[in-house]
mmCIF file of C-alpha atoms and ligand atoms in Angstrom:
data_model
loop_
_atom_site.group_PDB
_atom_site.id
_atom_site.type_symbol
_atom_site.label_atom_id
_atom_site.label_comp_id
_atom_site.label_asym_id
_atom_site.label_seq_id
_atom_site.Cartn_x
_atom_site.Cartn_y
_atom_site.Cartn_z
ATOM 1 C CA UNK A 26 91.335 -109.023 58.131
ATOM 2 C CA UNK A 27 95.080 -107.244 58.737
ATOM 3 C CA UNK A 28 95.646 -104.397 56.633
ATOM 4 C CA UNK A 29 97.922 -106.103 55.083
ATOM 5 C CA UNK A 30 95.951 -109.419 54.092
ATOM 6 C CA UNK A 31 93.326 -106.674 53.012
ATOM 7 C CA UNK A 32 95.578 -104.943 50.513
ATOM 8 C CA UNK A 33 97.395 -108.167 49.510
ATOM 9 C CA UNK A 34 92.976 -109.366 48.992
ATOM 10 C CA UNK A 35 92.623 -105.791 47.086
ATOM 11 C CA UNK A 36 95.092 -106.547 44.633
ATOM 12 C CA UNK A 37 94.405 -110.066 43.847
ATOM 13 C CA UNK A 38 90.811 -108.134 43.282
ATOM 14 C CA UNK A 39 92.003 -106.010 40.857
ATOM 15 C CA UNK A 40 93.921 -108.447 38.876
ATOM 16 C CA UNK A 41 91.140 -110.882 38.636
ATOM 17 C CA UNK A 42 89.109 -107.719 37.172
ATOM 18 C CA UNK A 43 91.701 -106.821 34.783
ATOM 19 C CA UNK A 44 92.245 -110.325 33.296
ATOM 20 C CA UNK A 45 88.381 -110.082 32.867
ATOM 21 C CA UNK A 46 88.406 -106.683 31.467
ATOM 22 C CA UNK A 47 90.583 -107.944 28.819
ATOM 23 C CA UNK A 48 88.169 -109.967 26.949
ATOM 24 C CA UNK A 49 84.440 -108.734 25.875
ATOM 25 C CA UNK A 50 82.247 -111.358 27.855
ATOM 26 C CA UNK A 51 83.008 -112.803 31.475
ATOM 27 C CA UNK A 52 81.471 -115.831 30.879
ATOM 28 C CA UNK A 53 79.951 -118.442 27.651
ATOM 29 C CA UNK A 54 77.325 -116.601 25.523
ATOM 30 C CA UNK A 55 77.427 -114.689 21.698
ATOM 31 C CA UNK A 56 75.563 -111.685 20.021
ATOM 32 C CA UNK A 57 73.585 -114.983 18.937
ATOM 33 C CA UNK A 58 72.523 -116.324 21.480
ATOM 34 C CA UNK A 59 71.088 -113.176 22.802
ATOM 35 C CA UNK A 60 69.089 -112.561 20.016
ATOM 36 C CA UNK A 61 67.703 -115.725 20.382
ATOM 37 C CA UNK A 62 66.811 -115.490 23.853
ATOM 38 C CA UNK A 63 64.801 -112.432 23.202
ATOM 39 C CA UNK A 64 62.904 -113.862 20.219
ATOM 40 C CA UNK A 65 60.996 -115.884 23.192
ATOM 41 C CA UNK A 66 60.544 -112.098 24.729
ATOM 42 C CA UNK A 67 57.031 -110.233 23.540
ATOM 43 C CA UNK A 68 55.356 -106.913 24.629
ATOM 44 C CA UNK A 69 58.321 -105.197 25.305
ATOM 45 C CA UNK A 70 57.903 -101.314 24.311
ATOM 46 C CA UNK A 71 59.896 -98.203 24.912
ATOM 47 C CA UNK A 72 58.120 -97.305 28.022
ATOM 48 C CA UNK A 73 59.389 -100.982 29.309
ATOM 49 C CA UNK A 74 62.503 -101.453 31.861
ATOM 50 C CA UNK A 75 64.665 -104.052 32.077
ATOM 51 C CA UNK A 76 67.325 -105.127 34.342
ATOM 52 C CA UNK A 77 70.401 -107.169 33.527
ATOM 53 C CA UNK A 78 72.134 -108.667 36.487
ATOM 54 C CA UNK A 79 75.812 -109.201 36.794
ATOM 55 C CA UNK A 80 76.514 -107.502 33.539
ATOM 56 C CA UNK A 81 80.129 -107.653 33.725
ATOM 57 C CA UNK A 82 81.493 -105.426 31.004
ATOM 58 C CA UNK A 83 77.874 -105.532 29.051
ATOM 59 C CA UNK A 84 78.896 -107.287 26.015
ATOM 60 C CA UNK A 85 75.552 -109.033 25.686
ATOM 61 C CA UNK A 86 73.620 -105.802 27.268
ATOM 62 C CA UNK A 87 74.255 -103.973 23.830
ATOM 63 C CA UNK A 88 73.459 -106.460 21.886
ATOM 64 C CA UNK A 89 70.284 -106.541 23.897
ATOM 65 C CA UNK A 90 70.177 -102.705 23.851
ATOM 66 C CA UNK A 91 70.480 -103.045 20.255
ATOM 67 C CA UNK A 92 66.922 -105.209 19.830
ATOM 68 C CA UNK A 93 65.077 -103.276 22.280
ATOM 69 C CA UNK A 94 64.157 -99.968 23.122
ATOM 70 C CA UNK A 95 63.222 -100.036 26.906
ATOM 71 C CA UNK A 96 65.783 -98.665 29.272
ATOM 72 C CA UNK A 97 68.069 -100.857 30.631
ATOM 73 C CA UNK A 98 69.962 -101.061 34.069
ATOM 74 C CA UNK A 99 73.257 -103.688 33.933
ATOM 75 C CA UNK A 100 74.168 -104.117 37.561
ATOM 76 C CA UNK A 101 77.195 -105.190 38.771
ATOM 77 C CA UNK A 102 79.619 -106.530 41.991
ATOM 78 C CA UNK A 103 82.978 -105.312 40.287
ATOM 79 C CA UNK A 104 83.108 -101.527 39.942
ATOM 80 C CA UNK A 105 85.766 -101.750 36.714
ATOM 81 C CA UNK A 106 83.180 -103.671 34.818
ATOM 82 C CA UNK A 107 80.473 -101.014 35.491
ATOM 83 C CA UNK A 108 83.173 -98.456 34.472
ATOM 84 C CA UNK A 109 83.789 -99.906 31.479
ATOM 85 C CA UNK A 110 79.800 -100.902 30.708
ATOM 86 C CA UNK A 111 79.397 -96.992 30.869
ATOM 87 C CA UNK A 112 82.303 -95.744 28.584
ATOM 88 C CA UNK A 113 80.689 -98.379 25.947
ATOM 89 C CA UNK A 114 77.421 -97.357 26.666
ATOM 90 C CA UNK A 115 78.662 -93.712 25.769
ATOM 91 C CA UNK A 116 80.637 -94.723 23.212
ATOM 92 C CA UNK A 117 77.321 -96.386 21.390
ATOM 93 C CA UNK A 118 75.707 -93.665 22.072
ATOM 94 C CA UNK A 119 72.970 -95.727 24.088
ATOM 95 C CA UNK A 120 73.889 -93.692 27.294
ATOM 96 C CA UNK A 121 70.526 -91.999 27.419
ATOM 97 C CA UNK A 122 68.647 -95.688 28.189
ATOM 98 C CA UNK A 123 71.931 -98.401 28.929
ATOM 99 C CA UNK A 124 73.381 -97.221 32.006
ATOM 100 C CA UNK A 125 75.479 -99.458 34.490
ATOM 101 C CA UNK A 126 75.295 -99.251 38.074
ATOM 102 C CA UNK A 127 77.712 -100.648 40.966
ATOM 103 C CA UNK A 128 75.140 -103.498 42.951
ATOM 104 C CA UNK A 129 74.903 -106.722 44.600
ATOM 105 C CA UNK A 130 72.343 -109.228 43.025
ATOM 106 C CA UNK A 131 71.462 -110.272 46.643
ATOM 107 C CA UNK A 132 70.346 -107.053 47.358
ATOM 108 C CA UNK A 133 68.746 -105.213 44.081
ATOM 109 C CA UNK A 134 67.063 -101.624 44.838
ATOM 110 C CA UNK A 135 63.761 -102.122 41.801
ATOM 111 C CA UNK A 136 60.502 -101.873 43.387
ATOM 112 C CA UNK A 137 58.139 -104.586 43.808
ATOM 113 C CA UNK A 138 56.347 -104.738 39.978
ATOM 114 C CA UNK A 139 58.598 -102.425 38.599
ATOM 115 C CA UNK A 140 60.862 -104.613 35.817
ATOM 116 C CA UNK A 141 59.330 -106.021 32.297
ATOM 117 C CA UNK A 142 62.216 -108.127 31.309
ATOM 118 C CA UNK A 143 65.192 -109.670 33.983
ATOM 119 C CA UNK A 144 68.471 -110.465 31.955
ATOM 120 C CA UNK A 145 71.330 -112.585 33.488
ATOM 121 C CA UNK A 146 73.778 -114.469 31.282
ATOM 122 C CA UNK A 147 76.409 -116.531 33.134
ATOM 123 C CA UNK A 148 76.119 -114.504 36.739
ATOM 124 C CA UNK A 149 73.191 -116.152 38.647
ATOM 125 C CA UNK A 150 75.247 -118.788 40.309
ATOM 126 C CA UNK A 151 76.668 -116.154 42.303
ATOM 127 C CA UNK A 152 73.343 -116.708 44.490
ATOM 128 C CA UNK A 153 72.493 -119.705 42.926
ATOM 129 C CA UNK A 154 69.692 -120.542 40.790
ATOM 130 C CA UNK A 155 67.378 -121.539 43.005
ATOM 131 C CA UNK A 156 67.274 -118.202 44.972
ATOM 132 C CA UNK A 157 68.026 -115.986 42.323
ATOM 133 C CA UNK A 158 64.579 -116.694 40.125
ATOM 134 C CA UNK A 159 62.718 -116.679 43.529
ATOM 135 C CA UNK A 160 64.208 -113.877 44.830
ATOM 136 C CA UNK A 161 63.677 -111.705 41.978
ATOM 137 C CA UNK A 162 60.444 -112.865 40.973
ATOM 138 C CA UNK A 163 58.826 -109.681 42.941
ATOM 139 C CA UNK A 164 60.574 -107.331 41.101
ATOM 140 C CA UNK A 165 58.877 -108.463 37.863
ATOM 141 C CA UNK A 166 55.238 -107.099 36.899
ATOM 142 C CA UNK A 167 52.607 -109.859 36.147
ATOM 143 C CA UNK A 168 53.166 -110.958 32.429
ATOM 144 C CA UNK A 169 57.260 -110.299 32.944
ATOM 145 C CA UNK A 170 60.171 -112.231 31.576
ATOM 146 C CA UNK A 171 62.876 -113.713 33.201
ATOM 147 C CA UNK A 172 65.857 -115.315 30.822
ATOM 148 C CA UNK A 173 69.190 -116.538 32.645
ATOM 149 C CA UNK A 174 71.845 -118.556 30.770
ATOM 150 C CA UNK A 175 72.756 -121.162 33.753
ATOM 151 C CA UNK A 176 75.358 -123.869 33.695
ATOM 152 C CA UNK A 177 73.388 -127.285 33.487
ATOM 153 C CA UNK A 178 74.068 -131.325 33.359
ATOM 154 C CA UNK A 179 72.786 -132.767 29.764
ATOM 155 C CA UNK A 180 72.664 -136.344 30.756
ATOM 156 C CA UNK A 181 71.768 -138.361 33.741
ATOM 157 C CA UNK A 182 75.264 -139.725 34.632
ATOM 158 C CA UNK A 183 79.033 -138.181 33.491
ATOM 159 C CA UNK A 184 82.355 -139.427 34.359
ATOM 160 C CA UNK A 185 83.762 -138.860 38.154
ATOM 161 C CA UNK A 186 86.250 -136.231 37.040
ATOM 162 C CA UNK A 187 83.801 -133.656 35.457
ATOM 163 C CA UNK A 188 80.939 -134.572 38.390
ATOM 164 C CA UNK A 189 83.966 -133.631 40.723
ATOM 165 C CA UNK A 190 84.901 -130.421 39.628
ATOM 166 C CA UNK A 191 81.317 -128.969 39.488
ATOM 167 C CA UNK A 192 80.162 -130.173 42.044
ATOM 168 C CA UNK A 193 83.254 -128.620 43.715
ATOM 169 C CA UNK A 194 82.986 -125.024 42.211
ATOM 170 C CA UNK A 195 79.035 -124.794 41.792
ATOM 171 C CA UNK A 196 76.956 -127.465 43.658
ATOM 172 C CA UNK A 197 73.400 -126.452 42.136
ATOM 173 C CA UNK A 198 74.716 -127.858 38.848
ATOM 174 C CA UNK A 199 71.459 -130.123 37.654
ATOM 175 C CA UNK A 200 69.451 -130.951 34.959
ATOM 176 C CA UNK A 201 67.788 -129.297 32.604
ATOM 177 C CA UNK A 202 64.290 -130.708 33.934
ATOM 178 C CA UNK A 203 65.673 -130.261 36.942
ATOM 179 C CA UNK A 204 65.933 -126.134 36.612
ATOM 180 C CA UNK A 205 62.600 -125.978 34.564
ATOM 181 C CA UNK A 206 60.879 -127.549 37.497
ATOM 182 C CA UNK A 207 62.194 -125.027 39.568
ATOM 183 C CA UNK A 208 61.320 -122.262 37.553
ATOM 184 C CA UNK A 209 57.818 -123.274 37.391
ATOM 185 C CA UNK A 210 57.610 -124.198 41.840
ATOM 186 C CA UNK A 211 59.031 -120.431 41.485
ATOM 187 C CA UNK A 212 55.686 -119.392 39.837
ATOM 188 C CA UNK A 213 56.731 -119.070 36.362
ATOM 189 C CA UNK A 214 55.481 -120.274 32.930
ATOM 190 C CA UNK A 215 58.782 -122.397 31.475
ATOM 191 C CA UNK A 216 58.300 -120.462 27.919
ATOM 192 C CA UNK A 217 61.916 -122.116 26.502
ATOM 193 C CA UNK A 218 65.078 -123.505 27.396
ATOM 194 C CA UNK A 219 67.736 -123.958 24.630
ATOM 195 C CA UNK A 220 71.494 -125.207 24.857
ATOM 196 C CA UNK A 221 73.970 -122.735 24.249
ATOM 197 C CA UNK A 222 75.824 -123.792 21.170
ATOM 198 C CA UNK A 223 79.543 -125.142 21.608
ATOM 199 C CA UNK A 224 81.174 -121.297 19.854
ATOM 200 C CA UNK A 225 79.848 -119.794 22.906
ATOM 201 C CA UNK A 226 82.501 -121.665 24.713
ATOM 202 C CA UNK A 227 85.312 -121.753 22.134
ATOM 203 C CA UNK A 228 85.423 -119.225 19.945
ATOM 204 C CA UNK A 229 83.639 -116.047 22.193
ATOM 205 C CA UNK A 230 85.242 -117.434 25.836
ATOM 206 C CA UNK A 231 88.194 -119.386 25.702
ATOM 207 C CA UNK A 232 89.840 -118.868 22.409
ATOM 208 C CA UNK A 233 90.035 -114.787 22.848
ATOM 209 C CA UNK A 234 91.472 -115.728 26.553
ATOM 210 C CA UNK A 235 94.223 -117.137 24.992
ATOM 211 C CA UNK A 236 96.105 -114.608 24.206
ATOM 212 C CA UNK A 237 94.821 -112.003 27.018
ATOM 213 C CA UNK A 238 96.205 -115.627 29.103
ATOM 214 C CA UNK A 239 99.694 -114.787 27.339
ATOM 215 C CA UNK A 240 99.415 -110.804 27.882
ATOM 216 C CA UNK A 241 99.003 -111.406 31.429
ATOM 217 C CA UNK A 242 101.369 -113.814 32.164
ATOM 218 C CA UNK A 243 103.612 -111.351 30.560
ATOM 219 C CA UNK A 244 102.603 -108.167 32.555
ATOM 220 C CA UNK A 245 102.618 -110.091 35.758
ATOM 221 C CA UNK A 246 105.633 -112.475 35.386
ATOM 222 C CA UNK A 247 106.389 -114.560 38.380
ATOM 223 C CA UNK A 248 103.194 -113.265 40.348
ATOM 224 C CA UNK A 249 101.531 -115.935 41.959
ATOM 225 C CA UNK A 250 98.074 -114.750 41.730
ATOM 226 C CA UNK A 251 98.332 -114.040 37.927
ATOM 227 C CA UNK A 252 100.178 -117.439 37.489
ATOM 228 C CA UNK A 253 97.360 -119.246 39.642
ATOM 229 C CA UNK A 254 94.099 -117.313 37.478
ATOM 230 C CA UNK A 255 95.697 -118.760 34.085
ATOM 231 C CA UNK A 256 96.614 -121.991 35.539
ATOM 232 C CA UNK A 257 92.595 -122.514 36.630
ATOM 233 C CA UNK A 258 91.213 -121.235 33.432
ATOM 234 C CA UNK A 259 93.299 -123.095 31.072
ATOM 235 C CA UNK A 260 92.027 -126.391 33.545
ATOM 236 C CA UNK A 261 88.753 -125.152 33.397
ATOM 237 C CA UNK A 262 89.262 -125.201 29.023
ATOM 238 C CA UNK A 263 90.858 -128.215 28.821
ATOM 239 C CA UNK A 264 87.940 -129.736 30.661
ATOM 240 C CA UNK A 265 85.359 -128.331 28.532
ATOM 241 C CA UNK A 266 87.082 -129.664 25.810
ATOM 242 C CA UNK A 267 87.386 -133.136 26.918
ATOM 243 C CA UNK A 268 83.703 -133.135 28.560
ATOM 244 C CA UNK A 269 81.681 -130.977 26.224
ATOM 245 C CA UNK A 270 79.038 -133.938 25.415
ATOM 246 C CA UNK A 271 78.001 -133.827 29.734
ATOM 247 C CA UNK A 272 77.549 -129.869 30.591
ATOM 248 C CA UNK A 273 76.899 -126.794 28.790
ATOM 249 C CA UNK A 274 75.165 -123.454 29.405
ATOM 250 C CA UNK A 275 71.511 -123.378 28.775
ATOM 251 C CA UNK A 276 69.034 -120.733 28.604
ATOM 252 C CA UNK A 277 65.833 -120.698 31.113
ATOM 253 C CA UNK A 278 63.043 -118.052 29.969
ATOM 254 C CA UNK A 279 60.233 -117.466 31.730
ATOM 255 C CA UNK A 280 56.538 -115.960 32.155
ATOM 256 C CA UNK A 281 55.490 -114.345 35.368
ATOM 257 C CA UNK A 282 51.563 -115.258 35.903
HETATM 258 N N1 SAH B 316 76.828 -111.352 32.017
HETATM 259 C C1 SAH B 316 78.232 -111.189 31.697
HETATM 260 C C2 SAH B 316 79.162 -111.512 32.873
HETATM 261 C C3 SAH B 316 79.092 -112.935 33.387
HETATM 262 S S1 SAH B 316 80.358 -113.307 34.588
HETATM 263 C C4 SAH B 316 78.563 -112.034 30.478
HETATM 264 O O1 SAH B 316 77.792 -112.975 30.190
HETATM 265 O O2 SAH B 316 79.573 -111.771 29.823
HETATM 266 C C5 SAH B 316 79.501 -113.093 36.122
HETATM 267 C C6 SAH B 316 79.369 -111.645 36.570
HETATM 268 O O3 SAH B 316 78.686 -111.608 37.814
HETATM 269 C C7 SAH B 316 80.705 -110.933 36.791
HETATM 270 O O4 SAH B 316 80.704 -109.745 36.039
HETATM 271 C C8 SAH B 316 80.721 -110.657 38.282
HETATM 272 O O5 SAH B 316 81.373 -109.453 38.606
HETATM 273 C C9 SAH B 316 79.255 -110.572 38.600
HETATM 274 N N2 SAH B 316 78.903 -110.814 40.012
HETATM 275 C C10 SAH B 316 79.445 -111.695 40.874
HETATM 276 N N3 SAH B 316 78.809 -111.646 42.060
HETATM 277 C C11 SAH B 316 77.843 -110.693 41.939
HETATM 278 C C12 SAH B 316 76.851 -110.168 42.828
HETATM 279 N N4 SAH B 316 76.712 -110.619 44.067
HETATM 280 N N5 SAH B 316 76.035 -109.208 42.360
HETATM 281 C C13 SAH B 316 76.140 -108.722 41.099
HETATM 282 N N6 SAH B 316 77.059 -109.186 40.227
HETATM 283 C C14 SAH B 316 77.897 -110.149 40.633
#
């Protein structure tokens, strides 16, 4: 890559981060839904260590920090989102067992056995499900958790236009049966799966990007890259909207045996 492409690739970076930034998740979830999730969750203690992967800005990490009292490591691509994971951590005052560290999920450094509980809402199709649960299934002691929120098919068939577009941006889409049968060739106990209620989408994802869509378009009038990042998420809204009843996020939680 020119120096040029690299810093033109650097700031498109940074933008994407800040348009992020701007709202408290990255992806479909709510305080709710976490809770919920960890009611499935049992033995965990203050001795036990847990790992959430692709944090973003840790909006569901305190609410997780909040109903445990392990320690808990958010890790992170995007070195923003860890910065601002921290300064919330701090500002909680859960700094002394939440901490946030810059990391790839493809290449975790947890020791074989070491984690209780793995946590990853929205970020696994960065690797793909598939890889993800097996890949981090040594990290987890015998009689761990895993729970990842994943973006799943709810019927058998949907229109061509949705089927497009997913299979487009993340080709592992599947079934629910579909996941849980990989989860348990992975080598753990299915212990729930639930569907991620609609406010999830709407009211904690795309209804606060609505205005942070207007702030931005404001800050960065006539830049392409700004114009371009609003332009795919409002698409990406408008068909959730119209294809709700086809695709949702679901939660996977499982047993290590
Ligand atoms: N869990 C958060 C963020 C979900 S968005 C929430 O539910 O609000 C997906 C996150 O995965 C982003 O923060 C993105 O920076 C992160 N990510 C993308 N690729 C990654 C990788 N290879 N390793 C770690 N994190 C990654």
């Amino acid at each position: 890559m020119s120096e040029e492409n690299k810093s033109i690739h650097e700031f498109d970076f940074k933008l994407i981060c800040e348009y992020y930034s701007s709202i408290e998740r990255q992806g479909p979830g709510s305080p709710e839904v976490t809770v919920k999730a960890l009611s499935f969750i049992d033995n965990l203690k203050k001795e036990s260590i847990i790992a959430d992967i692709g944090c973003g800005t840790g909006g569901q990490t305190m609410v997780l920090a909040n109903h445990t009292s392990g320690h808990i490591t958010g890790i992170d691509l995007f070195a923003d989102f860890i910065a601002i994971f921290n300064a919330n951590s701090r500002k909680k005052n859960l700094h002394d067992r939440v901490e946030g560290v810059v990391g790839s999920m493809d290449n975790l450094a947890f020791q074989k056995e070491e984690l209780d509980l793995i946590w990853s809402e929205g970020a696994i199709y960065n690797i793909g499900f598939e890889r993800g649960i097996n890949e981090w299934y040594k990290f987890l002691r015998t009689g761990g958790f895993i729970a990842v929120s994943e973006a799943s098919w709810f019927t058998e068939k949907r229109p061509v236009e949705i089927d497009r577009f997913w299979k487009d941006a993340y080709p592992e889409i599947d079934t629910i049966s579909h996941k849980v049968y990989q989860m348990q060739k992975a080598g753990y106990i299915p212990i729930a799966t639930f569907v991620l209620p609609e406010n999830c989408w709407i009211e904690h994802f795309y209804v606060p990007q609505v205005s942070a869509q207007e702030n931005f378009l404001k800050k960065y009038a006539g830049n392409e890259t700004a114009e371009e990042l609003v332009r795919n998420q409002r698409h990406e809204a408008e068909l959730y909207y119209k294809f709700k009843e086809y695709y949702g996020y679901v939660f996977y939680i499982g047993k290590k045996v």
